[in-house]
Amino acid sequence: MRMFALERIRVIKKYLTEHEQAEVQALSSLLSVSEVTVRRDLMKLEHEGFLTRTHGGAMINPPDEQAEPAPILPVDGETGRKLAELAAIGVRLIRDGDCVMLVDGEVNARIAERLEEKTDVTVLTNDVRIASLVSRQPRNRVVLLGGDMDPGGSAAYGSMTIENARRFHVEQLFIEVDGITPTLQLTVAEQKKADLVTAVVELAARSIIVCPADRVGHSAFYRFAGIKLADAVITNASLSDEYKSRLFAEDIALFTAIDVFEGKV
Amino acid sequence: MTPPTAAVAHDATVPRMEVTNLSRVFRGDFALSRINLDVLPGEVHVIVGENGSGKSVIMKTITGLFPPDSGEIRLDGSPVRFASIHEARSAGVLYQHQDLQLFDNMSVADNVCLESMGRTYSQMHSLMRCREIFDELDVGLQPSALLGTLGYAEKQLVAVIKTLATPARVVILDEPSSAMSESEREVLFRIVRALRTRGTGVFYISHRLDEIREIGDRVSVIHRGHRVATSPVHDVSRTSLVRLMTGRSHHHRYPRTEVKPGPVVLSVRHLRSDPVLSDVSFDLHKGEIIGITGLMGSGRTRLAHCLIGEQPVEAGTVTIRGRVTRITTPGEALAHGLVLVPEDRIHDALFARFDLTANVTISSLSRFRTRYGLDLPTIRDLVRDYAERLAINPGLPDDIIGEYSGGNQQKAIVARAFMNRGTIYLLDEPTRGVDVAAKVDIYNAMNDLVAKGASIILFSSEIDEILGMADRIMVLAKGRIAGEMSHAEATKEAILNLATDD
């Protein structure tokens, strides 16, 4: 697959981190783009302070001159990329100063991580990992809902968690589901999550369902509501045309993770 | 006033035309459901409704352009079913489209009379006949003038006058006055009254609520393929009409994201383009979506064309990123980062017989220049990549684009615009005539644009779409911005009121 500028830059960074220096020619054949393109990318990275251009190539700058810490949650691989895509859309929906609830889940954890860019966001969650990620962000605030920890040790459920949650009102609730059935029912894999979600939807002004496109059309056993519960759905752009039109017809805002504009303005 | 043509015999109690339970399902999510409408001899029945509510579609179904799935049409009491516009016309049912069917290279008189005269035509006869009608109705046009020399509003008049030259039972006028000024409308009303005197039944589709009382006897409101009300014009108020037209709002289904607006990237001041735009001023910020709406003929498309240098500007300034810029050709617009997705995909954007690759890359070829020509492998890979990201189906580089569905064609045009890597996108009716899934894709692609720092002006006649996607909404009327509102404060009623206010 042809790479967009952003991806090329990621590859160049990786290459430079490993090799410390690079030739324009080598990068050009590695990325199969023209040397002009590589030079342009290098120029961009020089602006960022990542490298210093040399005659015919570039050298990486010492680490203390660069920023951008590596993400904690993996973004590599097909699955990682798809989850990260969904998280990127989720983050776009959260405004500075919002109070949101992130129910436990992989995408929601990635949303939590990326809240770094925001200010004054209050996050309510039952997921220990999410709580820990947000607590490191100096500009945001997190409330971890206590309760019975599940055996995996990552999230709390049960009546105590629900009881705790009831004290709050949130603007947006992000529910990561494990499947949306062909009849547009929302399902999760565990009863305890179904119970929690059913209870907390009442607390939110807007409920947003997060579901990877390959889980739409599948059931995950515990149904907790029909699609009408959702104000919005976040999914991948690869969702079939049929579901896209059905969700639109149900009056639900469908956010798909389309990444088509190359780079940034 | 004596009618210019002898009236068609009629019985005043039998409707000229009676449509019962007319239904038809169209592709996408639109259907006409059980439409009942009738028009009496000598009656003007005004049909109102939002853009896309189905007004024109009803008329096209009646006159045989689309066969109905079910329902009955009676003409002077006897059932009819037209297989074509031509058949309808022979039976005395004339449908005057929004797209005027006139010949620029013929005289006004020939345009008016040719059809009704057939074999008895002679140039002299035609001129005389036309002059007779013009004198009768005090039309200030020259019968011998070449039609091509007339303005759009005058052509609209000619198209309506054409219906007077034929002894019609039913005349359907589809937004006949959209581009007309007050004086032209006076003439139009005289023509319609003449039709009425002759006992012709007139369906009059209009957007201008102020016209209804002046010319109509009854008014029907169409909403989403349903007839929601019919009543005598004097029994309805303007506000209740607007409420009936808008119905329940559906703007929650639009996937709108909020991007913190940055500095002003485009600033338009006192833009004038005769005769449509008189004084347009607005600012567009980085990361913002502005929605510009207005009735047919309000100048939405004209404004887009002026901004990219496709149409001349008489006065005013355009400032792009702080620099006063004079754009006189679309090429210059691209160089300044202004990219247009035109309203008329078929005529203004698509190269129907070329492949997907050519259609997507045609305006960004300079990106792929190498020492020896174009970097074709890169081009093909990138096209494939864009097709995948925008879910263009099937999306192979060699596909001939004319064979694609409207939605996929439009996505290819959107891909072309994106590949340009512009900074200011002018999207003119970007989702017209595309299927729902493609609509959803296009909206999300718009979000991608603004998230990455580009700005959008969305020109649309679909008010729900404007309400759903735009951060700020501007209403064009009478060549100027009649009003502006934020996403939060905008309502359908407010927009319609501004758009139709006279």
CSV table of N, CA, C and O in Angstrom, one decimal, chain A residues 199-265:
chain,number,residue,atom,x,y,z
A,199,ALA,N,-27.4,0.7,33.3
A,199,ALA,CA,-27.6,1.6,34.4
A,199,ALA,C,-27.1,3.0,34.0
A,199,ALA,O,-27.7,4.0,34.4
A,200,VAL,N,-25.9,3.1,33.4
A,200,VAL,CA,-25.3,4.4,33.2
A,200,VAL,C,-25.8,5.2,32.1
A,200,VAL,O,-25.6,6.4,32.0
A,201,VAL,N,-26.6,4.6,31.1
A,201,VAL,CA,-27.0,5.4,30.0
A,201,VAL,C,-28.0,6.5,30.5
A,201,VAL,O,-28.0,7.6,29.8
A,202,GLU,N,-28.6,6.3,31.6
A,202,GLU,CA,-29.5,7.3,32.1
A,202,GLU,C,-28.8,8.6,32.5
A,202,GLU,O,-29.4,9.6,32.6
A,203,LEU,N,-27.5,8.4,32.8
A,203,LEU,CA,-26.8,9.6,33.3
A,203,LEU,C,-26.2,10.5,32.3
A,203,LEU,O,-25.7,11.5,32.5
A,204,ALA,N,-26.3,10.0,31.0
A,204,ALA,CA,-25.6,10.8,29.9
A,204,ALA,C,-26.6,11.5,29.0
A,204,ALA,O,-27.7,11.1,28.8
A,205,ALA,N,-26.1,12.7,28.6
A,205,ALA,CA,-26.9,13.5,27.7
A,205,ALA,C,-26.8,12.9,26.3
A,205,ALA,O,-27.8,12.9,25.5
A,206,ARG,N,-25.7,12.2,26.0
A,206,ARG,CA,-25.5,11.7,24.7
A,206,ARG,C,-24.8,10.4,24.8
A,206,ARG,O,-23.7,10.3,25.4
A,207,SER,N,-25.3,9.3,24.2
A,207,SER,CA,-24.7,8.0,24.2
A,207,SER,C,-24.0,7.7,22.9
A,207,SER,O,-24.7,7.8,21.9
A,208,ILE,N,-22.7,7.4,23.0
A,208,ILE,CA,-22.0,7.1,21.7
A,208,ILE,C,-21.5,5.6,21.8
A,208,ILE,O,-20.9,5.2,22.7
A,209,ILE,N,-21.9,4.9,20.8
A,209,ILE,CA,-21.6,3.5,20.7
A,209,ILE,C,-20.3,3.3,19.9
A,209,ILE,O,-20.2,3.9,18.8
A,210,VAL,N,-19.3,2.6,20.4
A,210,VAL,CA,-18.1,2.4,19.7
A,210,VAL,C,-18.0,0.9,19.3
A,210,VAL,O,-18.2,0.1,20.2
A,211,CYS,N,-17.9,0.6,18.0
A,211,CYS,CA,-17.9,-0.8,17.6
A,211,CYS,C,-17.1,-0.9,16.3
A,211,CYS,O,-17.4,-0.2,15.3
A,212,PRO,N,-16.0,-1.7,16.3
A,212,PRO,CA,-15.3,-1.9,15.0
A,212,PRO,C,-16.2,-2.5,13.9
A,212,PRO,O,-17.1,-3.2,14.2
A,213,ALA,N,-15.9,-2.1,12.7
A,213,ALA,CA,-16.8,-2.4,11.6
A,213,ALA,C,-16.9,-4.0,11.5
A,213,ALA,O,-18.0,-4.4,11.1
A,214,ASP,N,-15.9,-4.7,11.8
A,214,ASP,CA,-16.0,-6.2,11.6
A,214,ASP,C,-16.8,-6.8,12.7
A,214,ASP,O,-17.1,-8.0,12.7
A,215,ARG,N,-17.3,-6.0,13.7
A,215,ARG,CA,-18.2,-6.6,14.7
A,215,ARG,C,-19.6,-6.2,14.5
A,215,ARG,O,-20.5,-6.5,15.3
A,216,VAL,N,-19.9,-5.4,13.4
A,216,VAL,CA,-21.2,-5.1,13.1
A,216,VAL,C,-21.8,-6.2,12.3
A,216,VAL,O,-21.2,-6.7,11.3
A,217,GLY,N,-23.0,-6.7,12.6
A,217,GLY,CA,-23.6,-7.8,12.0
A,217,GLY,C,-23.3,-9.1,12.8
A,217,GLY,O,-23.7,-10.2,12.4
A,218,HIS,N,-22.7,-8.9,14.0
A,218,HIS,CA,-22.4,-10.1,14.8
A,218,HIS,C,-23.0,-9.9,16.2
A,218,HIS,O,-23.1,-8.8,16.7
A,219,SER,N,-23.4,-11.0,16.9
A,219,SER,CA,-23.9,-10.9,18.2
A,219,SER,C,-22.9,-11.3,19.2
A,219,SER,O,-22.1,-12.2,18.9
A,220,ALA,N,-22.8,-10.6,20.3
A,220,ALA,CA,-21.9,-11.0,21.4
A,220,ALA,C,-22.6,-11.5,22.6
A,220,ALA,O,-22.2,-11.2,23.7
A,221,PHE,N,-23.8,-12.1,22.4
A,221,PHE,CA,-24.5,-12.8,23.4
A,221,PHE,C,-25.4,-11.9,24.3
A,221,PHE,O,-26.6,-12.1,24.3
A,222,TYR,N,-24.9,-11.0,25.1
A,222,TYR,CA,-25.7,-10.2,26.0
A,222,TYR,C,-26.3,-9.0,25.4
A,222,TYR,O,-25.5,-8.0,25.1
A,223,ARG,N,-27.5,-9.0,25.0
A,223,ARG,CA,-28.1,-7.8,24.5
A,223,ARG,C,-28.5,-6.8,25.6
A,223,ARG,O,-29.1,-7.3,26.6
A,224,PHE,N,-28.2,-5.6,25.4
A,224,PHE,CA,-28.6,-4.7,26.5
A,224,PHE,C,-29.5,-3.6,26.0
A,224,PHE,O,-30.2,-2.9,26.8
A,225,ALA,N,-29.6,-3.4,24.7
A,225,ALA,CA,-30.5,-2.3,24.2
A,225,ALA,C,-30.6,-2.4,22.7
A,225,ALA,O,-29.8,-3.1,22.0
A,226,GLY,N,-31.6,-1.7,22.1
A,226,GLY,CA,-31.7,-1.6,20.7
A,226,GLY,C,-30.8,-0.4,20.2
A,226,GLY,O,-30.4,0.4,21.1
A,227,ILE,N,-30.7,-0.2,19.0
A,227,ILE,CA,-29.8,0.8,18.4
A,227,ILE,C,-30.3,2.2,18.8
A,227,ILE,O,-29.6,3.2,18.8
A,228,LYS,N,-31.6,2.3,19.0
A,228,LYS,CA,-32.2,3.6,19.4
A,228,LYS,C,-31.6,4.3,20.6
A,228,LYS,O,-31.7,5.5,20.7
A,229,LEU,N,-31.0,3.5,21.4
A,229,LEU,CA,-30.3,4.0,22.5
A,229,LEU,C,-29.2,5.0,22.1
A,229,LEU,O,-28.8,5.9,22.9
A,230,ALA,N,-28.6,4.7,21.0
A,230,ALA,CA,-27.4,5.5,20.6
A,230,ALA,C,-27.8,6.8,19.9
A,230,ALA,O,-28.8,6.9,19.2
A,231,ASP,N,-27.0,7.8,20.3
A,231,ASP,CA,-27.2,9.1,19.5
A,231,ASP,C,-26.2,9.1,18.4
A,231,ASP,O,-26.4,9.7,17.3
A,232,ALA,N,-25.1,8.4,18.6
A,232,ALA,CA,-24.0,8.3,17.5
A,232,ALA,C,-23.3,7.0,17.6
A,232,ALA,O,-23.3,6.3,18.6
A,233,VAL,N,-22.8,6.5,16.5
A,233,VAL,CA,-22.0,5.3,16.4
A,233,VAL,C,-20.6,5.7,15.8
A,233,VAL,O,-20.6,6.4,14.8
A,234,ILE,N,-19.6,5.1,16.4
A,234,ILE,CA,-18.3,5.3,15.8
A,234,ILE,C,-17.8,3.9,15.3
A,234,ILE,O,-17.8,2.9,16.0
A,235,THR,N,-17.4,3.9,14.0
A,235,THR,CA,-17.0,2.6,13.5
A,235,THR,C,-15.9,2.9,12.4
A,235,THR,O,-15.6,4.0,12.1
A,236,ASN,N,-15.4,1.8,11.8
A,236,ASN,CA,-14.4,2.0,10.7
A,236,ASN,C,-15.1,2.3,9.4
A,236,ASN,O,-16.3,1.9,9.2
A,237,ALA,N,-14.4,2.9,8.5
A,237,ALA,CA,-15.0,3.3,7.2
A,237,ALA,C,-15.4,2.1,6.3
A,237,ALA,O,-16.2,2.2,5.4
A,238,SER,N,-14.8,1.0,6.7
A,238,SER,CA,-15.0,-0.2,5.9
A,238,SER,C,-16.4,-0.8,6.1
A,238,SER,O,-16.8,-1.8,5.5
A,239,LEU,N,-17.2,-0.3,7.0
A,239,LEU,CA,-18.6,-0.7,7.2
A,239,LEU,C,-19.3,-0.8,5.9
A,239,LEU,O,-19.2,0.0,5.1
A,240,SER,N,-20.1,-1.9,5.8
A,240,SER,CA,-20.8,-2.1,4.5
A,240,SER,C,-21.8,-1.0,4.3
A,240,SER,O,-22.4,-0.4,5.2
A,241,ASP,N,-22.1,-0.7,3.0
A,241,ASP,CA,-23.1,0.3,2.6
A,241,ASP,C,-24.4,0.1,3.2
A,241,ASP,O,-25.1,1.0,3.6
A,242,GLU,N,-24.8,-1.2,3.3
A,242,GLU,CA,-26.1,-1.5,3.9
A,242,GLU,C,-26.3,-0.9,5.3
A,242,GLU,O,-27.2,-0.3,5.6
A,243,TYR,N,-25.3,-1.2,6.2
A,243,TYR,CA,-25.4,-0.7,7.5
A,243,TYR,C,-25.3,0.8,7.6
A,243,TYR,O,-25.9,1.5,8.4
A,244,LYS,N,-24.4,1.4,6.7
A,244,LYS,CA,-24.3,2.8,6.7
A,244,LYS,C,-25.7,3.4,6.4
A,244,LYS,O,-26.1,4.4,7.1
A,245,SER,N,-26.4,2.9,5.4
A,245,SER,CA,-27.7,3.5,5.2
A,245,SER,C,-28.7,3.2,6.2
A,245,SER,O,-29.6,4.1,6.6
A,246,ARG,N,-28.7,2.0,6.8
A,246,ARG,CA,-29.7,1.7,7.9
A,246,ARG,C,-29.5,2.6,9.1
A,246,ARG,O,-30.5,3.0,9.7
A,247,LEU,N,-28.2,2.8,9.5
A,247,LEU,CA,-28.0,3.6,10.7
A,247,LEU,C,-28.5,5.1,10.4
A,247,LEU,O,-29.0,5.7,11.2
A,248,PHE,N,-28.2,5.6,9.2
A,248,PHE,CA,-28.6,6.9,8.8
A,248,PHE,C,-30.1,7.0,8.9
A,248,PHE,O,-30.7,8.0,9.4
A,249,ALA,N,-30.8,6.0,8.4
A,249,ALA,CA,-32.2,6.0,8.4
A,249,ALA,C,-32.8,5.9,9.8
A,249,ALA,O,-33.9,6.4,10.1
A,250,GLU,N,-32.0,5.4,10.7
A,250,GLU,CA,-32.5,5.3,12.1
A,250,GLU,C,-32.2,6.6,12.8
A,250,GLU,O,-32.4,6.7,14.1
A,251,ASP,N,-31.7,7.6,12.1
A,251,ASP,CA,-31.5,9.0,12.7
A,251,ASP,C,-30.3,9.0,13.6
A,251,ASP,O,-30.3,9.7,14.6
A,252,ILE,N,-29.3,8.1,13.3
A,252,ILE,CA,-28.1,8.0,14.2
A,252,ILE,C,-26.9,8.6,13.4
A,252,ILE,O,-26.7,8.3,12.3
A,253,ALA,N,-26.2,9.5,14.1
A,253,ALA,CA,-25.0,10.1,13.5
A,253,ALA,C,-23.9,9.0,13.4
A,253,ALA,O,-23.5,8.4,14.4
A,254,LEU,N,-23.5,8.7,12.2
A,254,LEU,CA,-22.5,7.6,12.0
A,254,LEU,C,-21.2,8.2,11.7
A,254,LEU,O,-21.0,8.9,10.7
A,255,PHE,N,-20.2,8.1,12.7
A,255,PHE,CA,-18.9,8.6,12.5
A,255,PHE,C,-18.0,7.4,12.0
A,255,PHE,O,-17.9,6.4,12.7
A,256,THR,N,-17.4,7.6,10.8
A,256,THR,CA,-16.5,6.6,10.3
A,256,THR,C,-15.1,7.1,10.3
A,256,THR,O,-14.9,8.3,10.0
A,257,ALA,N,-14.2,6.3,10.6
A,257,ALA,CA,-12.8,6.7,10.7
A,257,ALA,C,-12.2,6.8,9.3
A,257,ALA,O,-11.4,5.9,8.9
A,258,ILE,N,-12.6,7.8,8.5
A,258,ILE,CA,-12.0,8.0,7.2
A,258,ILE,C,-10.7,8.8,7.4
A,258,ILE,O,-10.7,9.9,8.0
A,259,ASP,N,-9.6,8.3,6.8
A,259,ASP,CA,-8.4,9.1,6.9
A,259,ASP,C,-8.0,9.2,5.4
A,259,ASP,O,-7.3,8.3,4.9
A,260,VAL,N,-8.4,10.3,4.8
A,260,VAL,CA,-8.1,10.4,3.4
A,260,VAL,C,-7.3,11.6,3.0
A,260,VAL,O,-6.6,11.6,2.0
A,261,PHE,N,-7.4,12.7,3.8
A,261,PHE,CA,-6.6,13.8,3.5
A,261,PHE,C,-5.1,13.6,3.9
A,261,PHE,O,-4.9,13.2,5.0
A,262,GLU,N,-4.2,13.8,3.0
A,262,GLU,CA,-2.8,13.5,3.2
A,262,GLU,C,-2.2,14.6,4.1
A,262,GLU,O,-2.2,15.8,3.6
A,263,GLY,N,-1.7,14.3,5.2
A,263,GLY,CA,-1.0,15.2,6.0
A,263,GLY,C,-1.9,16.3,6.7
A,263,GLY,O,-3.1,16.0,6.9
A,264,LYS,N,-1.4,17.4,6.9
A,264,LYS,CA,-2.2,18.5,7.6
A,264,LYS,C,-2.0,19.8,6.9
A,264,LYS,O,-1.0,20.0,6.2
A,265,VAL,N,-3.0,20.6,7.0
A,265,VAL,CA,-2.9,22.0,6.4
A,265,VAL,C,-2.0,22.8,7.3
A,265,VAL,O,-2.3,22.9,8.5
